[in-house]
CSV table of C-alpha atoms in Angstrom, one decimal:
chain,number,residue,atom,x,y,z
A,2,MET,CA,30.0,-46.7,48.3
A,3,PRO,CA,30.5,-45.9,52.0
A,4,ARG,CA,27.9,-47.1,54.5
A,5,ALA,CA,25.1,-44.7,55.1
A,6,PRO,CA,25.4,-43.0,58.5
A,7,GLN,CA,22.7,-43.6,61.1
A,8,VAL,CA,20.4,-40.7,61.8
A,9,LYS,CA,19.6,-40.0,65.4
A,10,ARG,CA,15.9,-39.3,66.1
A,11,THR,CA,15.3,-37.0,69.0
A,12,ARG,CA,11.7,-35.9,68.6
A,13,THR,CA,8.4,-37.3,67.4
A,14,ASP,CA,6.5,-34.2,66.4
A,15,GLY,CA,8.4,-32.8,63.5
A,16,PRO,CA,6.7,-30.3,61.2
A,17,ARG,CA,6.5,-32.9,58.5
A,18,GLU,CA,7.0,-36.6,58.5
A,19,LEU,CA,10.1,-37.7,56.5
A,20,SER,CA,11.3,-41.1,57.8
A,21,CYS,CA,10.5,-42.5,54.3
A,22,PHE,CA,13.6,-40.8,53.0
A,23,LYS,CA,15.8,-42.7,55.5
A,24,LYS,CA,14.5,-46.0,54.1
A,25,LYS,CA,14.1,-45.3,50.4
A,26,ILE,CA,17.0,-42.9,49.4
A,27,PRO,CA,19.9,-45.1,50.7
A,28,ALA,CA,18.4,-48.0,48.8
A,29,LEU,CA,18.1,-46.1,45.6
A,30,LEU,CA,21.7,-44.9,46.0
A,31,ASN,CA,22.8,-48.5,46.5
A,32,ILE,CA,24.0,-47.8,50.0
A,33,GLU,CA,23.9,-50.8,52.4
A,34,ASP,CA,21.8,-50.0,55.5
A,35,GLU,CA,20.0,-52.3,57.8
A,36,ASP,CA,17.0,-49.9,57.9
A,37,THR,CA,16.7,-49.9,54.1
A,38,VAL,CA,15.9,-53.6,53.8
A,39,GLN,CA,13.1,-53.4,56.2
A,40,ASN,CA,9.9,-52.3,54.5
A,41,PRO,CA,6.8,-53.6,56.3
A,42,HIS,CA,4.3,-51.4,54.5
A,43,PRO,CA,3.1,-52.5,51.0
A,44,VAL,CA,3.1,-49.8,48.3
A,45,GLU,CA,-0.7,-49.5,48.3
A,46,GLN,CA,-0.7,-48.5,52.0
A,47,ARG,CA,1.6,-45.5,51.5
A,48,ASN,CA,-0.7,-42.6,50.9
A,49,THR,CA,1.2,-39.5,52.0
A,50,PRO,CA,1.6,-36.6,49.5
A,51,GLU,CA,5.4,-36.9,49.3
A,52,THR,CA,6.5,-39.0,46.4
A,53,ILE,CA,9.7,-40.6,45.3
A,54,LYS,CA,10.4,-41.6,41.7
A,55,HIS,CA,13.4,-43.3,40.2
A,56,VAL,CA,14.8,-44.2,36.9
A,57,SER,CA,18.0,-46.4,37.0
A,58,GLN,CA,20.5,-44.2,39.0
A,59,ILE,CA,18.1,-41.2,39.1
A,60,ILE,CA,16.2,-40.2,42.3
A,61,VAL,CA,13.3,-37.8,42.2
A,62,ILE,CA,11.8,-36.2,45.2
A,63,GLY,CA,9.0,-33.7,44.8
A,64,GLU,CA,5.4,-32.7,44.6
A,65,THR,CA,2.9,-33.7,42.0
A,66,GLU,CA,3.3,-30.3,40.3
A,67,THR,CA,6.9,-31.2,39.3
A,68,SER,CA,7.2,-33.1,36.0
A,69,VAL,CA,9.7,-35.9,35.4
A,70,CYS,CA,8.8,-38.0,32.4
A,71,GLU,CA,9.3,-41.8,32.1
A,72,ALA,CA,9.7,-42.5,35.8
A,73,ASP,CA,8.4,-45.3,37.9
A,74,GLN,CA,6.5,-43.8,40.9
A,75,TYR,CA,6.9,-44.8,44.5
A,76,VAL,CA,4.7,-43.4,47.2
A,77,ALA,CA,6.6,-42.8,50.5
A,78,GLU,CA,5.2,-44.0,53.8
A,79,GLY,CA,6.1,-40.8,55.8
A,80,ALA,CA,6.7,-41.0,59.6
A,81,GLY,CA,9.9,-39.1,60.0
A,82,ASP,CA,10.6,-37.0,63.0
A,83,MET,CA,14.0,-35.3,62.5
A,84,ASP,CA,13.9,-31.6,62.8
A,85,PRO,CA,17.2,-29.8,62.1
A,86,ALA,CA,16.2,-27.1,64.5
A,87,THR,CA,16.5,-29.6,67.4
A,88,GLN,CA,19.9,-30.8,66.3
A,89,ASP,CA,23.3,-29.2,66.7
A,90,PRO,CA,24.4,-28.9,63.0
A,91,HIS,CA,28.0,-28.2,64.2
A,92,GLY,CA,28.3,-31.3,66.4
A,93,ASP,CA,32.0,-32.1,66.6
A,94,LYS,CA,32.7,-35.8,66.0
A,95,SER,CA,36.1,-37.4,66.0
A,96,GLN,CA,37.8,-38.7,63.0
A,97,HIS,CA,37.6,-42.2,64.5
A,98,GLN,CA,33.8,-41.9,64.8
A,99,GLN,CA,33.6,-40.9,61.2
A,100,GLN,CA,35.7,-43.9,60.1
A,101,GLN,CA,33.6,-46.3,62.2
A,102,GLY,CA,30.3,-45.0,60.6
A,103,GLY,CA,29.3,-43.2,63.8
A,104,TYR,CA,29.2,-39.8,62.3
A,105,ASN,CA,25.6,-38.4,62.5
A,106,PRO,CA,24.6,-36.2,59.6
A,107,GLY,CA,22.0,-34.6,61.8
A,108,ASP,CA,24.8,-33.5,64.1
A,109,GLY,CA,27.3,-32.4,61.4
A,110,CYS,CA,27.0,-29.3,59.3
A,111,VAL,CA,27.5,-29.7,55.6
A,112,ALA,CA,30.6,-27.6,56.0
A,113,SER,CA,31.9,-29.3,59.1
A,114,PRO,CA,35.7,-29.3,59.1
A,115,LYS,CA,35.6,-33.0,60.2
A,116,SER,CA,33.6,-33.9,57.0
A,117,MET,CA,36.1,-32.2,54.8
A,118,LYS,CA,39.3,-34.0,55.8
A,119,THR,CA,39.7,-35.4,52.3
A,120,LEU,CA,39.6,-32.0,50.7
A,121,ARG,CA,42.5,-29.6,50.6
A,122,GLU,CA,41.6,-26.1,51.6
A,123,SER,CA,44.4,-24.7,49.5
A,124,GLU,CA,42.5,-25.9,46.4
A,125,GLU,CA,39.5,-23.8,47.2
A,126,THR,CA,39.1,-20.5,45.4
A,127,GLU,CA,38.0,-17.4,47.2
A,128,LEU,CA,34.5,-17.7,45.8
A,129,GLU,CA,34.3,-21.3,47.0
A,130,LYS,CA,35.6,-20.4,50.4
A,131,THR,CA,32.9,-17.7,50.7
A,132,ALA,CA,30.2,-20.2,49.6
A,133,LEU,CA,31.5,-22.7,52.2
A,134,ARG,CA,31.2,-20.1,54.9
A,135,VAL,CA,27.6,-19.4,53.9
A,136,ILE,CA,26.8,-23.2,54.0
A,137,SER,CA,28.5,-23.5,57.4
A,138,TYR,CA,26.7,-20.5,58.8
A,139,LEU,CA,23.3,-21.6,57.6
A,140,GLY,CA,23.8,-25.1,59.0
A,141,LYS,CA,24.6,-23.7,62.4
A,142,SER,CA,21.8,-21.2,62.3
A,143,ALA,CA,19.2,-23.9,61.5
A,144,ALA,CA,19.5,-25.0,65.2
A,145,THR,CA,18.2,-21.7,66.3
A,146,ARG,CA,15.6,-21.4,63.6
A,147,PHE,CA,17.5,-18.6,62.0
A,148,GLU,CA,17.5,-16.0,64.8
A,149,HIS,CA,20.0,-13.9,62.9
A,150,SER,CA,21.8,-11.1,64.7
A,151,GLN,CA,22.0,-7.7,62.9
A,152,PRO,CA,25.7,-8.2,61.8
A,153,ASP,CA,24.9,-11.6,60.6
A,154,ARG,CA,22.0,-10.3,58.5
A,155,GLU,CA,24.2,-7.6,56.9
A,156,TRP,CA,27.0,-10.1,56.2
A,157,LEU,CA,24.6,-12.7,54.6
A,158,HIS,CA,23.0,-10.0,52.5
A,159,THR,CA,26.3,-8.7,51.3
A,160,THR,CA,27.7,-12.2,50.7
A,161,MET,CA,24.6,-13.3,48.8
A,162,THR,CA,24.9,-10.4,46.5
A,163,VAL,CA,28.6,-11.2,45.8
A,164,LEU,CA,27.8,-14.9,45.1
A,165,ILE,CA,24.8,-14.1,42.9
A,166,GLN,CA,26.8,-11.6,40.8
A,167,SER,CA,29.4,-14.3,40.3
A,168,LEU,CA,26.8,-17.0,39.6
A,169,ILE,CA,24.9,-15.2,36.9
A,170,PRO,CA,27.6,-15.3,34.3
A,171,LEU,CA,28.6,-18.8,35.4
A,172,THR,CA,25.0,-19.9,34.7
A,173,GLN,CA,24.8,-18.1,31.4
A,174,GLN,CA,28.0,-19.6,30.1
A,175,ASP,CA,27.4,-23.1,31.4
A,176,PRO,CA,28.7,-25.4,28.5
A,177,ARG,CA,25.9,-27.9,29.3
A,178,LYS,CA,23.2,-25.4,28.3
A,179,THR,CA,21.5,-25.3,24.9
A,180,GLY,CA,19.1,-22.4,24.9
A,181,ALA,CA,16.8,-22.8,27.9
A,182,VAL,CA,17.7,-26.5,28.3
A,183,ILE,CA,20.6,-28.0,30.3
A,184,HIS,CA,22.0,-31.5,29.6
A,185,LEU,CA,23.0,-33.6,32.6
A,186,GLU,CA,24.3,-37.1,33.2
A,187,ALA,CA,23.3,-39.7,35.8
A,188,PRO,CA,23.6,-40.4,38.7
A,189,VAL,CA,21.5,-37.4,39.8
A,190,CYS,CA,19.2,-36.7,42.7
A,191,ILE,CA,16.2,-34.6,41.5
A,192,ILE,CA,14.4,-32.5,44.1
A,193,GLY,CA,11.1,-30.7,43.5
A,194,ASP,CA,9.4,-27.7,45.1
A,195,ILE,CA,11.1,-26.3,48.3
A,196,HIS,CA,9.0,-23.2,48.8
A,197,GLY,CA,11.1,-21.8,51.6
A,198,ASP,CA,10.9,-25.0,53.7
A,199,PHE,CA,14.5,-25.1,54.9
A,200,GLU,CA,13.9,-27.9,57.4
A,201,ASP,CA,12.8,-30.5,54.9
A,202,PHE,CA,15.4,-29.2,52.4
A,203,TYR,CA,18.2,-29.6,54.9
A,204,GLU,CA,16.9,-33.0,56.0
A,205,LEU,CA,16.9,-34.3,52.4
A,206,LEU,CA,20.5,-33.1,51.9
A,207,MET,CA,21.6,-34.8,55.1
A,208,GLN,CA,19.9,-38.1,53.9
A,209,THR,CA,21.5,-38.0,50.4
A,210,THR,CA,25.0,-36.9,51.2
A,211,VAL,CA,28.2,-38.6,52.4
A,212,LEU,CA,29.2,-37.4,55.9
A,213,GLY,CA,26.8,-34.5,55.4
A,214,ASP,CA,28.9,-33.0,52.6
A,215,PHE,CA,27.4,-33.0,49.1
A,216,ARG,CA,30.8,-32.6,47.5
A,217,LEU,CA,31.7,-36.1,48.5
A,218,THR,CA,28.7,-37.8,46.8
A,219,THR,CA,28.9,-39.6,43.5
A,220,HIS,CA,25.6,-38.0,42.3
A,221,SER,CA,24.8,-34.5,41.4
A,222,TYR,CA,21.7,-32.5,42.4
A,223,LEU,CA,19.0,-31.1,40.2
A,224,PHE,CA,16.4,-28.7,41.7
A,225,LEU,CA,13.3,-28.1,39.7
A,226,GLY,CA,12.3,-24.6,40.8
A,227,ASP,CA,9.9,-22.9,43.2
A,228,TYR,CA,12.5,-22.1,45.9
A,229,VAL,CA,10.6,-19.3,47.5
A,230,ASP,CA,7.1,-18.2,48.7
A,231,ARG,CA,4.9,-19.8,51.3
A,232,GLY,CA,7.6,-21.2,53.5
A,233,ALA,CA,9.2,-19.1,56.2
A,234,TRP,CA,12.8,-19.3,55.1
A,235,GLY,CA,12.9,-18.4,51.4
A,236,VAL,CA,16.0,-16.2,51.9
A,237,GLU,CA,17.9,-18.9,53.6
A,238,VAL,CA,17.0,-21.5,51.0
A,239,CYS,CA,18.2,-19.2,48.2
A,240,ALA,CA,21.4,-18.5,50.1
A,241,TYR,CA,22.1,-22.2,50.5
A,242,LEU,CA,21.3,-23.1,46.9
A,243,VAL,CA,23.4,-20.2,45.6
A,244,ALA,CA,26.3,-21.3,47.8
A,245,MET,CA,26.0,-24.9,46.7
A,246,ARG,CA,26.1,-23.8,43.0
A,247,CYS,CA,29.1,-21.6,43.6
A,248,LEU,CA,31.0,-24.3,45.6
A,249,ARG,CA,30.5,-27.1,43.1
A,250,PRO,CA,28.8,-25.8,39.8
A,251,HIS,CA,28.8,-29.3,38.2
A,252,LYS,CA,27.1,-30.9,41.3
A,253,ALA,CA,24.2,-28.5,41.8
A,254,CYS,CA,21.9,-27.4,39.0
A,255,LEU,CA,18.9,-25.0,39.4
A,256,LEU,CA,15.9,-24.8,37.1
A,257,ARG,CA,13.4,-22.0,37.1
A,258,GLY,CA,9.8,-22.5,38.4
A,259,ASN,CA,6.8,-20.3,38.2
A,260,HIS,CA,7.4,-18.8,41.6
A,261,ASP,CA,10.9,-17.8,40.6
A,262,ASP,CA,9.6,-14.7,38.9
A,263,PRO,CA,9.0,-11.2,40.5
A,264,LEU,CA,5.4,-11.1,39.2
A,265,ILE,CA,4.6,-14.0,41.6
A,266,ASN,CA,7.2,-13.9,44.4
A,267,GLY,CA,6.7,-10.2,44.6
A,268,ALA,CA,2.9,-10.5,45.0
A,269,VAL,CA,2.6,-9.3,48.6
A,270,ASP,CA,-1.1,-8.9,48.4
A,271,ASP,CA,-1.6,-12.6,47.5
A,272,TYR,CA,1.0,-14.3,49.8
A,273,LYS,CA,1.1,-11.6,52.5
A,274,SER,CA,4.0,-12.4,54.9
A,275,GLY,CA,4.7,-15.6,53.0
A,276,SER,CA,5.7,-13.7,49.8
A,277,PHE,CA,9.4,-13.7,49.0
A,278,ARG,CA,9.5,-9.9,48.8
A,279,SER,CA,8.0,-9.6,52.3
A,280,GLN,CA,10.6,-12.1,53.6
A,281,CYS,CA,13.5,-10.1,52.0
A,282,ILE,CA,12.2,-6.9,53.6
A,283,ARG,CA,11.8,-8.6,56.9
A,284,PHE,CA,15.2,-10.2,56.7
A,285,CYS,CA,17.0,-6.9,55.9
A,286,GLU,CA,14.8,-5.0,58.3
A,287,THR,CA,14.4,-2.1,55.9
A,288,GLN,CA,12.4,-1.9,52.7
A,289,GLY,CA,15.2,-0.4,50.6
A,290,LYS,CA,17.7,-3.2,51.4
A,291,GLY,CA,15.0,-5.8,51.3
A,292,ASP,CA,14.0,-4.8,47.8
A,293,LYS,CA,17.6,-4.8,46.6
A,294,LEU,CA,18.1,-8.3,47.8
A,295,PHE,CA,14.7,-9.3,46.2
A,296,MET,CA,15.8,-7.9,42.9
A,297,GLU,CA,19.3,-9.5,43.1
A,298,CYS,CA,17.7,-13.0,43.6
A,299,ASN,CA,15.3,-12.5,40.7
A,300,LYS,CA,18.2,-11.5,38.4
A,301,LEU,CA,19.6,-15.0,39.1
A,302,PHE,CA,16.2,-16.6,38.6
A,303,LYS,CA,15.9,-14.9,35.2
A,304,VAL,CA,18.9,-16.7,33.7
A,305,LEU,CA,18.1,-20.2,35.1
A,306,PRO,CA,17.4,-22.9,32.5
A,307,LEU,CA,13.7,-24.0,32.2
A,308,ALA,CA,14.3,-27.7,31.6
A,309,ALA,CA,16.9,-30.4,32.0
A,310,ILE,CA,17.5,-33.6,30.0
A,311,VAL,CA,19.3,-36.4,31.8
A,312,ASP,CA,21.2,-39.0,29.8
A,313,ARG,CA,19.3,-37.8,26.7
A,314,LYS,CA,16.2,-39.6,27.7
A,315,LEU,CA,14.7,-38.1,30.9
A,316,TYR,CA,13.0,-34.7,30.5
A,317,CYS,CA,12.7,-32.6,33.7
A,318,CYS,CA,11.0,-29.3,34.3
A,319,HIS,CA,9.0,-27.6,36.9
A,320,GLY,CA,5.4,-27.6,35.7
A,321,GLY,CA,5.4,-30.1,32.9
A,322,ILE,CA,4.8,-29.8,29.2
A,323,PRO,CA,2.1,-27.2,28.6
A,324,ARG,CA,-1.1,-28.3,26.8
A,325,TYR,CA,-2.2,-26.6,23.7
A,326,SER,CA,-5.8,-25.4,24.1
A,327,GLY,CA,-6.3,-23.7,20.7
């Protein structure tokens, strides 16, 4: 597998500490990297809330609320400092730099033309091209912390609606689904609660992709739900995930969490400005358009599978197996 690109660190006061992913994830993906073999901190000294679990070729990143059975647990040491808002996600690197391993995923958008040299644009469908434009736009907008202009807001709202309407039947007719369960094969990278935190979400993608493009990886992605509420960028997280799913349905799988339900993500009284409904209204700048976007997203959440089984032996879901209290 190609050498993991180096990540340029430019600040030391990131919103959350994530350097653990730079050391652990490439190692679990069998990517040779000088940084991955240096681990001065013993396991018992790593006491941050982020956890990494793995089974064979399976990587799990998430909170304790997320359930993945039969997995050895590793506690990450923290200490990252990369913030995509300080980087230029559309940094233009030459082809020679990419070939020499100098391509910086923090500087390159997932949809950067330089990272897609091996893909033929003529093979992309119109739906895939639309999804690619969304990914490119969100990667660029992360540098400005999503200071969307009015035309951009209207375009993203309209495009999200189109992608969601195409994705709903695609999800319902997924041949890997059996009822509310979807069956996947390793290697797979499993990511837990995102809760509208686009910065950490984007950083994880940059650390686990090849040249910043998830289409070039050998593994697929499984997201275990709770994409919205609390964090400031629930709309952007949803747009990115929907675009990933439309662009490569077999490489991105979404499960449903308890916050992916209008009874919870629409509870404005409980989550105030952090509720997904409030964010949709604020994003669209009118309640009518905001509520329409809110309902479209929840239509997609409604058809998402509740659990996944990887290689017929690893059970994955959002909140774990419920206990019978009768």
